[in-house]
Coordinates of C-alpha atoms in Angstrom, one line a residue:
M1 CA -30.1 -8.1 9.4
N2 CA -32.2 -5.3 10.8
E3 CA -34.6 -3.0 8.9
R4 CA -31.9 -0.3 8.4
Q5 CA -29.4 -2.8 7.1
T6 CA -32.0 -4.2 4.7
F7 CA -32.5 -0.7 3.3
L8 CA -28.7 -0.3 2.9
V9 CA -28.6 -3.5 0.9
S10 CA -31.4 -2.4 -1.3
I11 CA -29.7 0.9 -2.2
S12 CA -26.5 -1.0 -2.9
D13 CA -28.3 -3.4 -5.2
R14 CA -29.7 -0.5 -7.3
H15 CA -26.1 0.1 -8.5
R16 CA -24.9 -3.5 -8.8
Q17 CA -24.5 -3.4 -12.6
M18 CA -22.6 -0.2 -12.5
V19 CA -20.2 -1.8 -10.0
L20 CA -19.8 -4.9 -12.1
D21 CA -19.2 -2.8 -15.2
A22 CA -16.6 -0.7 -13.4
E23 CA -14.8 -3.8 -12.2
R24 CA -14.5 -5.1 -15.8
W25 CA -13.5 -1.7 -17.2
L26 CA -10.8 -1.1 -14.6
W27 CA -9.4 -4.6 -15.0
A28 CA -8.9 -3.9 -18.7
H29 CA -7.1 -0.7 -18.1
P30 CA -4.3 -1.4 -15.6
Q31 CA -1.6 1.1 -14.8
T32 CA 1.1 1.2 -12.2
G33 CA 1.6 3.7 -9.3
Y34 CA 1.5 7.4 -10.1
T35 CA 0.5 6.7 -13.7
E36 CA -3.1 5.5 -13.2
W37 CA -4.7 8.2 -15.3
E38 CA -7.1 6.0 -17.1
A39 CA -8.7 4.7 -13.9
H40 CA -8.5 8.2 -12.5
N41 CA -10.3 9.8 -15.4
Y42 CA -12.9 7.0 -15.6
L43 CA -13.8 7.3 -11.9
V44 CA -13.8 11.1 -11.8
G45 CA -16.2 11.0 -14.7
K46 CA -18.5 8.5 -12.9
F47 CA -18.4 10.5 -9.7
E48 CA -19.4 13.6 -11.6
E49 CA -22.3 11.7 -13.3
L50 CA -23.6 11.1 -9.8
G51 CA -23.6 14.8 -9.2
L52 CA -20.5 14.7 -6.9
H53 CA -17.6 17.1 -7.0
P54 CA -14.3 15.2 -6.7
V55 CA -11.3 17.1 -5.5
L56 CA -8.2 16.2 -7.5
A57 CA -5.1 15.4 -5.5
G58 CA -2.9 16.7 -8.4
K59 CA -4.7 20.1 -8.4
I60 CA -4.0 20.9 -4.7
P61 CA -1.9 24.1 -4.8
G62 CA 1.8 23.7 -4.1
F63 CA 2.0 20.0 -5.2
G64 CA 2.8 18.1 -8.3
D65 CA 0.2 16.5 -10.6
I66 CA -0.6 12.9 -9.7
P67 CA -3.7 10.7 -10.1
G68 CA -6.2 10.3 -7.3
F69 CA -9.1 12.3 -5.8
Y70 CA -11.6 12.5 -2.9
A71 CA -15.3 13.3 -2.5
D72 CA -17.1 14.2 0.7
F73 CA -20.5 13.3 2.0
E74 CA -21.9 15.7 4.7
T75 CA -24.5 14.4 7.0
G76 CA -25.4 18.0 8.2
K77 CA -24.7 17.1 11.8
E78 CA -21.4 17.5 13.6
G79 CA -19.6 14.3 14.4
P80 CA -16.6 12.0 13.6
F81 CA -14.8 12.3 10.2
L82 CA -14.4 8.9 8.5
A83 CA -12.2 8.1 5.5
V84 CA -12.9 5.2 3.1
F85 CA -10.1 4.2 0.6
G86 CA -10.0 2.5 -2.8
E87 CA -6.7 1.9 -4.6
L88 CA -6.0 2.6 -8.2
D89 CA -2.8 0.9 -9.1
A90 CA -1.9 -2.3 -10.9
L91 CA 1.3 -4.4 -11.0
D92 CA 3.8 -4.8 -13.8
I93 CA 3.5 -8.6 -14.4
A94 CA 3.7 -9.0 -18.2
N95 CA 3.3 -12.8 -18.2
H96 CA -0.2 -12.7 -16.8
P97 CA -2.5 -14.0 -19.7
E98 CA -4.6 -10.8 -19.5
S99 CA -1.9 -8.3 -19.0
V100 CA -2.2 -5.0 -20.8
N101 CA 1.1 -3.3 -21.8
G102 CA 2.8 -5.6 -19.3
M103 CA 0.5 -4.6 -16.4
T104 CA -2.2 -6.5 -14.6
H105 CA -4.5 -5.9 -11.6
C106 CA -3.4 -9.1 -10.0
C107 CA -3.8 -7.6 -6.5
G108 CA -7.4 -6.7 -7.1
H109 CA -7.1 -2.9 -6.5
H110 CA -9.5 -2.4 -9.5
A111 CA -12.2 -4.2 -7.5
Q112 CA -11.7 -1.8 -4.6
S113 CA -12.1 1.2 -6.9
A114 CA -15.3 -0.4 -8.4
A115 CA -16.6 -0.8 -4.9
L116 CA -15.7 2.8 -4.0
L117 CA -17.8 3.9 -7.0
G118 CA -20.7 1.8 -5.8
L119 CA -20.4 3.2 -2.3
A120 CA -20.5 6.7 -3.7
A121 CA -23.7 5.9 -5.6
A122 CA -25.3 4.3 -2.5
L123 CA -24.4 7.1 -0.2
N124 CA -25.9 9.5 -2.8
E125 CA -29.3 7.8 -2.4
E126 CA -32.1 9.5 -0.4
G127 CA -32.1 8.2 3.1
A128 CA -28.5 6.8 3.0
L129 CA -27.3 9.3 5.5
S130 CA -30.4 9.4 7.6
G131 CA -29.7 9.3 11.4
L132 CA -26.0 9.7 10.9
C133 CA -23.6 12.4 12.0
G134 CA -20.2 13.6 10.9
K135 CA -18.6 13.4 7.5
I136 CA -17.5 10.7 5.1
R137 CA -14.6 11.1 2.7
L138 CA -14.2 8.6 -0.2
I139 CA -10.6 8.6 -1.4
A140 CA -9.3 7.0 -4.6
V141 CA -5.6 6.8 -3.9
P142 CA -2.7 5.9 -6.2
A143 CA 0.5 3.9 -5.7
E144 CA -0.1 1.4 -3.0
E145 CA 2.3 -1.1 -4.5
M146 CA 5.9 -0.2 -3.6
I147 CA 7.3 -0.9 -7.0
Q148 CA 9.3 0.9 -9.8
L149 CA 11.5 2.6 -7.2
A150 CA 13.7 4.3 -9.7
F151 CA 10.7 5.9 -11.5
R152 CA 9.3 7.1 -8.2
E153 CA 12.7 8.5 -7.2
E154 CA 12.7 10.5 -10.4
L155 CA 9.3 11.9 -9.6
R156 CA 10.6 12.8 -6.1
K157 CA 13.6 14.6 -7.6
K158 CA 11.3 16.5 -9.9
G159 CA 9.1 17.6 -7.0
V160 CA 6.1 15.8 -8.3
I161 CA 5.9 13.6 -5.2
T162 CA 7.6 13.6 -1.8
Y163 CA 6.7 10.0 -0.7
M164 CA 6.8 6.7 -2.6
G165 CA 3.4 5.5 -1.3
G166 CA 0.1 7.0 -2.3
K167 CA -1.5 7.2 1.2
T168 CA 1.6 8.8 2.7
E169 CA 1.7 11.3 -0.2
F170 CA -2.0 12.1 0.4
M171 CA -1.2 12.6 4.1
H172 CA 1.5 15.0 3.1
R173 CA -0.9 16.9 0.9
G174 CA -3.4 17.4 3.7
I175 CA -6.1 15.1 2.4
L176 CA -6.3 13.2 5.7
D177 CA -6.2 16.4 7.9
G178 CA -9.1 16.2 10.4
V179 CA -9.9 12.6 9.6
D180 CA -10.6 10.6 12.8
L181 CA -10.7 7.0 11.6
A182 CA -10.5 5.0 8.4
I183 CA -11.6 1.8 6.7
M184 CA -10.8 -0.1 3.5
V185 CA -11.8 -3.4 1.9
H186 CA -9.1 -5.4 0.0
G187 CA -9.8 -8.5 -2.1
T188 CA -8.9 -12.0 -1.0
S189 CA -8.9 -15.6 -2.2
A190 CA -10.6 -17.7 0.4
G191 CA -9.2 -21.0 -1.0
E192 CA -10.8 -24.2 -2.1
G193 CA -14.6 -24.0 -1.7
E194 CA -14.3 -20.4 -0.5
P195 CA -15.4 -21.1 3.1
Y196 CA -15.8 -17.4 4.0
D197 CA -16.8 -14.1 2.6
F198 CA -14.9 -11.7 4.8
S199 CA -11.6 -11.9 6.7
C200 CA -9.2 -9.7 8.7
N201 CA -6.1 -10.1 10.8
R202 CA -4.5 -8.0 13.5
G203 CA -2.0 -6.2 11.2
N204 CA 1.0 -6.3 8.8
N205 CA 4.7 -5.6 8.6
G206 CA 6.0 -2.2 7.7
C207 CA 8.7 -1.7 5.2
M208 CA 11.5 0.5 3.9
A209 CA 12.2 1.0 0.2
K210 CA 15.8 0.3 -0.7
T211 CA 17.8 0.9 -3.9
I212 CA 21.4 -0.4 -4.1
R213 CA 23.8 0.5 -6.9
Y214 CA 27.1 -1.3 -7.1
K215 CA 29.8 0.5 -9.1
G216 CA 32.7 -1.3 -10.8
K217 CA 35.0 -0.8 -13.8
S218 CA 34.4 -2.2 -17.3
A219 CA 37.1 -4.1 -19.1
H220 CA 37.3 -6.9 -21.7
A221 CA 35.9 -10.0 -20.1
G222 CA 38.2 -12.3 -22.0
G223 CA 41.3 -10.4 -22.8
S224 CA 41.8 -8.2 -19.7
P225 CA 39.4 -9.0 -16.9
H226 CA 42.1 -8.1 -14.4
K227 CA 41.7 -4.5 -15.4
G228 CA 38.1 -4.5 -14.5
I229 CA 36.0 -4.5 -11.2
N230 CA 33.0 -6.7 -11.6
A231 CA 29.9 -4.9 -10.2
Q232 CA 27.8 -8.0 -10.7
Y233 CA 30.1 -10.1 -8.5
A234 CA 30.1 -7.4 -5.9
A235 CA 26.3 -7.4 -5.8
M236 CA 26.2 -11.2 -5.6
L237 CA 28.6 -11.1 -2.7
G238 CA 26.6 -8.4 -1.0
L239 CA 23.4 -10.4 -1.3
Q240 CA 25.1 -13.5 0.0
A241 CA 26.4 -11.5 3.0
V242 CA 22.9 -10.4 3.8
N243 CA 21.6 -13.9 3.5
D244 CA 24.2 -15.0 6.0
L245 CA 22.8 -12.4 8.4
R246 CA 19.3 -13.9 8.3
E247 CA 19.8 -16.1 11.3
T248 CA 20.5 -12.9 13.4
F249 CA 17.0 -11.6 12.6
Q250 CA 14.8 -12.2 15.5
E251 CA 11.5 -14.0 14.8
K252 CA 9.5 -11.5 16.9
D253 CA 10.5 -8.8 14.5
T254 CA 9.3 -10.7 11.3
I255 CA 12.1 -9.1 9.2
R256 CA 12.0 -9.8 5.5
F257 CA 14.6 -8.8 2.9
H258 CA 13.8 -9.8 -0.7
P259 CA 16.1 -8.2 -3.3
I260 CA 15.9 -8.4 -7.1
M261 CA 18.9 -7.7 -9.3
M262 CA 17.8 -5.3 -12.0
G263 CA 20.3 -6.6 -14.6
V264 CA 23.5 -5.2 -16.3
N265 CA 23.6 -2.8 -19.2
C266 CA 26.5 -4.2 -21.2
A267 CA 27.5 -7.0 -23.6
V268 CA 28.5 -10.5 -22.5
N269 CA 32.2 -9.8 -23.3
I270 CA 32.4 -6.8 -20.9
I271 CA 33.1 -6.9 -17.2
P272 CA 29.9 -5.1 -15.9
D273 CA 30.6 -1.8 -14.2
E274 CA 27.1 -1.4 -12.6
M275 CA 24.5 -3.5 -11.0
K276 CA 21.3 -2.1 -9.5
I277 CA 19.2 -3.9 -6.9
E278 CA 15.8 -3.0 -5.5
S279 CA 14.5 -4.4 -2.3
Y280 CA 12.4 -3.8 0.9
V281 CA 13.4 -4.2 4.5
R282 CA 10.2 -5.3 6.2
G283 CA 9.5 -5.6 9.9
R284 CA 7.0 -5.5 12.6
T285 CA 8.1 -2.2 14.0
L286 CA 9.9 0.8 12.6
E287 CA 12.6 0.4 15.3
A288 CA 13.3 -3.2 14.1
I289 CA 13.4 -2.1 10.5
K290 CA 16.0 0.7 11.3
R291 CA 18.1 -1.7 13.4
E292 CA 18.3 -4.5 10.9
N293 CA 18.7 -2.1 8.0
T294 CA 21.9 -0.9 9.5
K295 CA 23.3 -4.4 9.5
I296 CA 22.2 -5.0 5.9
N297 CA 23.9 -1.8 4.8
R298 CA 27.1 -2.8 6.6
A299 CA 27.0 -6.2 4.8
L300 CA 26.4 -4.5 1.4
A301 CA 29.2 -2.1 2.0
G302 CA 31.6 -4.8 3.1
A303 CA 31.0 -6.8 -0.1
A304 CA 31.9 -3.7 -2.2
L305 CA 35.0 -3.2 -0.1
A306 CA 36.0 -6.9 -0.7
M307 CA 35.8 -6.5 -4.4
G308 CA 37.3 -3.0 -4.7
A309 CA 33.9 -1.7 -5.9
G310 CA 31.8 1.2 -4.8
V311 CA 28.2 1.0 -3.7
E312 CA 25.5 3.7 -3.4
L313 CA 22.7 3.1 -0.8
T314 CA 19.4 4.8 -1.2
D315 CA 16.8 4.3 1.6
R316 CA 13.3 5.8 1.5
P317 CA 10.3 5.6 3.8
G318 CA 8.0 2.8 2.7
Y319 CA 5.1 1.8 4.9
A320 CA 4.6 1.9 8.6
P321 CA 3.5 -1.3 10.3
E322 CA -0.2 -1.7 10.2
L323 CA -2.0 -2.4 13.4
H324 CA -5.8 -2.7 13.6
D325 CA -7.6 -1.5 16.6
R326 CA -9.3 -4.5 18.3
Q327 CA -12.4 -2.6 19.3
F328 CA -12.8 -1.3 15.7
M329 CA -12.2 -4.8 14.3
E330 CA -15.0 -6.2 16.5
L331 CA -17.4 -3.6 15.1
V332 CA -16.4 -4.5 11.5
E333 CA -16.6 -8.2 12.2
Q334 CA -20.2 -7.8 13.5
C335 CA -21.2 -5.8 10.5
C336 CA -19.8 -8.5 8.2
A337 CA -21.6 -11.1 10.1
D338 CA -24.8 -9.2 9.9
L339 CA -24.5 -9.2 6.1
V340 CA -23.4 -12.8 5.4
G341 CA -23.7 -14.7 8.6
K342 CA -21.2 -15.3 11.4
D343 CA -20.0 -18.6 9.9
R344 CA -18.9 -16.8 6.7
V345 CA -16.6 -14.4 8.6
R346 CA -13.0 -15.1 9.7
F347 CA -11.4 -12.5 11.9
D348 CA -8.1 -13.4 13.6
Y349 CA -7.1 -11.1 16.4
D350 CA -3.6 -12.6 16.9
F351 CA -2.3 -13.3 13.3
F352 CA 0.2 -10.7 12.0
S353 CA 1.0 -10.8 8.3
T354 CA 4.5 -10.3 6.9
G355 CA 3.2 -8.4 3.9
S356 CA 2.9 -4.6 3.9
S357 CA 0.4 -1.9 3.0
D358 CA 0.5 1.9 3.2
F359 CA -2.7 1.6 5.2
G360 CA -0.2 1.1 8.0
D361 CA 0.7 4.8 7.6
I362 CA -3.0 5.6 8.4
T363 CA -3.1 3.4 11.5
S364 CA 0.0 5.0 12.8
V365 CA -2.0 8.2 13.5
M366 CA -5.7 7.0 13.7
P367 CA -7.7 3.9 14.3
G368 CA -8.3 2.0 11.1
V369 CA -9.3 -1.4 9.8
Q370 CA -8.4 -2.9 6.4
F371 CA -10.5 -6.1 5.9
S372 CA -10.9 -8.4 3.0
A373 CA -13.8 -9.6 0.8
A374 CA -13.5 -13.0 -0.9
G375 CA -14.3 -13.5 -4.6
A376 CA -10.8 -13.7 -6.2
T377 CA -9.0 -16.9 -7.2
G378 CA -5.4 -17.8 -7.8
T379 CA -2.3 -16.3 -6.2
F380 CA -2.1 -12.6 -5.4
H381 CA 0.6 -11.0 -7.4
G382 CA 0.6 -14.2 -9.5
I383 CA -0.1 -15.0 -13.2
N384 CA -3.3 -17.0 -12.3
F385 CA -5.0 -14.3 -10.3
H386 CA -8.5 -13.1 -11.4
V387 CA -11.7 -12.0 -9.9
A388 CA -14.0 -15.0 -10.2
D389 CA -17.0 -13.6 -8.3
P390 CA -17.2 -9.8 -8.5
D391 CA -20.6 -9.9 -6.7
R392 CA -19.0 -11.4 -3.6
L393 CA -15.9 -9.2 -3.8
C394 CA -17.1 -5.8 -5.1
V395 CA -20.8 -5.7 -4.3
N396 CA -20.3 -7.2 -0.9
A397 CA -17.6 -4.7 -0.3
V398 CA -20.1 -1.9 -0.9
K399 CA -22.7 -3.4 1.4
S400 CA -20.2 -4.2 4.3
Q401 CA -18.7 -0.7 4.2
L402 CA -22.2 0.8 4.3
F403 CA -22.9 -1.3 7.4
V404 CA -19.7 -0.1 9.0
I405 CA -20.4 3.5 8.2
D406 CA -23.9 3.3 9.6
A407 CA -22.6 1.5 12.8
L408 CA -19.9 4.1 13.4
L409 CA -21.9 7.3 12.7
K410 CA -25.4 6.5 14.1
D411 CA -26.5 7.3 17.6
D412 CA -24.6 10.6 17.5
G413 CA -21.5 8.7 16.4
A414 CA -21.2 6.9 19.7
A415 CA -19.3 3.9 18.4
A416 CA -16.8 6.0 16.4
K417 CA -16.3 8.5 19.2
K418 CA -15.4 5.6 21.7
I419 CA -13.0 4.0 19.2
V420 CA -11.2 7.3 18.7
A421 CA -11.2 8.2 22.4
D422 CA -9.7 4.8 23.3
Y423 CA -7.1 4.5 20.5
R424 CA -3.5 5.2 21.3
P425 CA -1.7 6.0 18.0
Q426 CA 2.0 5.5 17.6
Y427 CA 2.3 9.1 16.6
P428 CA 0.2 12.0 17.9
S429 CA -0.3 13.7 14.5
I430 CA 0.4 13.4 10.8
P431 CA 3.2 16.0 10.9
A432 CA 4.8 14.0 13.8
Y433 CA 4.6 10.8 11.8
L434 CA 6.0 12.3 8.6
E435 CA 8.9 13.8 10.6
A436 CA 9.7 10.4 12.1
I437 CA 9.8 8.6 8.7
N438 CA 11.8 11.3 7.1
E439 CA 14.6 10.2 9.4
L440 CA 14.8 6.9 7.4
V441 CA 16.0 8.8 4.3
L442 CA 19.5 7.8 3.3
D443 CA 21.6 8.8 0.3
R444 CA 25.1 7.4 0.9
D445 CA 28.1 6.6 -1.2
A446 CA 29.1 3.8 1.2
V447 CA 32.7 3.1 0.1
I448 CA 35.0 5.9 -0.9
Y449 CA 38.6 5.2 -2.1
D450 CA 41.5 7.6 -2.1
E451 CA 44.2 7.6 -4.7
D452 CA 46.2 5.0 -2.8
G453 CA 43.3 2.6 -2.7
N454 CA 42.5 3.2 1.0
A455 CA 38.8 3.2 1.7
E456 CA 36.4 5.0 4.0
V457 CA 33.2 3.1 4.8
H458 CA 29.9 4.9 5.6
F459 CA 26.9 2.7 5.8
R460 CA 24.6 4.7 8.3

């Protein structure tokens, strides 16, 4: 650790207790995507106490009111524009022992937000921006978890949002306009003995959000089931048909389809006339997702046809595949090693996760790295998840991001400029990217019957 890095650690440590207090407060106030007003208000207040002026995403003219905001730090010298993210949302997992109103931060996003607050406080210290160029934008973003699709569809229909994911929505609102590159720290559980403090892999799957509604006909389940059309059976048949397609998914595409049936809204003695399903179609490329989604829709429609049922298919853009720039990864890895030692850092330049994140939307148009800080235990998205060591997760996240900011923007931004110049994004601009994912939108009544019982099938 050099003299400059020692200084950055010292200004981080001045705000350690504030970060730890924020982690506990945010853990105790979980809310799911596009409803995170408690976390939003808490953090806005803390940013304002630091003398900062957060810009509220919900107050940008022409857009609906949602949680989230950003705050800028100007170095006073022209140079690259860097975004740093922290996520606000929790999960609906009511059986977690510390759940609040059925929600829990068992993906650790509250820890990111606590770290973002600590980063704001550190950057606000005298000397933090010395020798740097360009601009830094800290962004508290909602709705990373792609859940509660029906609720988000209602927000979309009302014009409150356009996109299901928070970062995509922020791109749509212009909050990423002019940004050159981005970073974010996620939490991780390093396993028994926690052999490392920081980790990162090459990237993640992308995904499409999918809602399926099978439509049948109700009837007395005991006395006249022949007069009904069982939507639940049609749904079960559809899911079995997709399961039978799995061997046709090529391993190189890392396709994942994991539906949940949302339940029926009728008594046990009634043939169910509706069954809703939510799912993703995940994959390594948008092309693979679109290709396999066509097969999945065909299977779902075929099952409806077999039962004489109808089925509505609703597809929405989810997340783009996330691909970390190797050169950028190497810089981040070195910064993490400078902080905790090389033996405490695990960066894998080949491994590709089959999970998904809307940080992939960011890497589609600019270089970005989402790396992880250890300190959590249990299973992510599980009932035993909690942050066991907030110093290692939250405070280390502040310090490592300060190191990365400094490395990118010092020396007239030489490192950042080279990463940006060498990067080849999948899409040349944010508008081009949004135009591409808008093509994924589908609202289709896939099986239509005429009065004679003949059917037309439309699954594309």
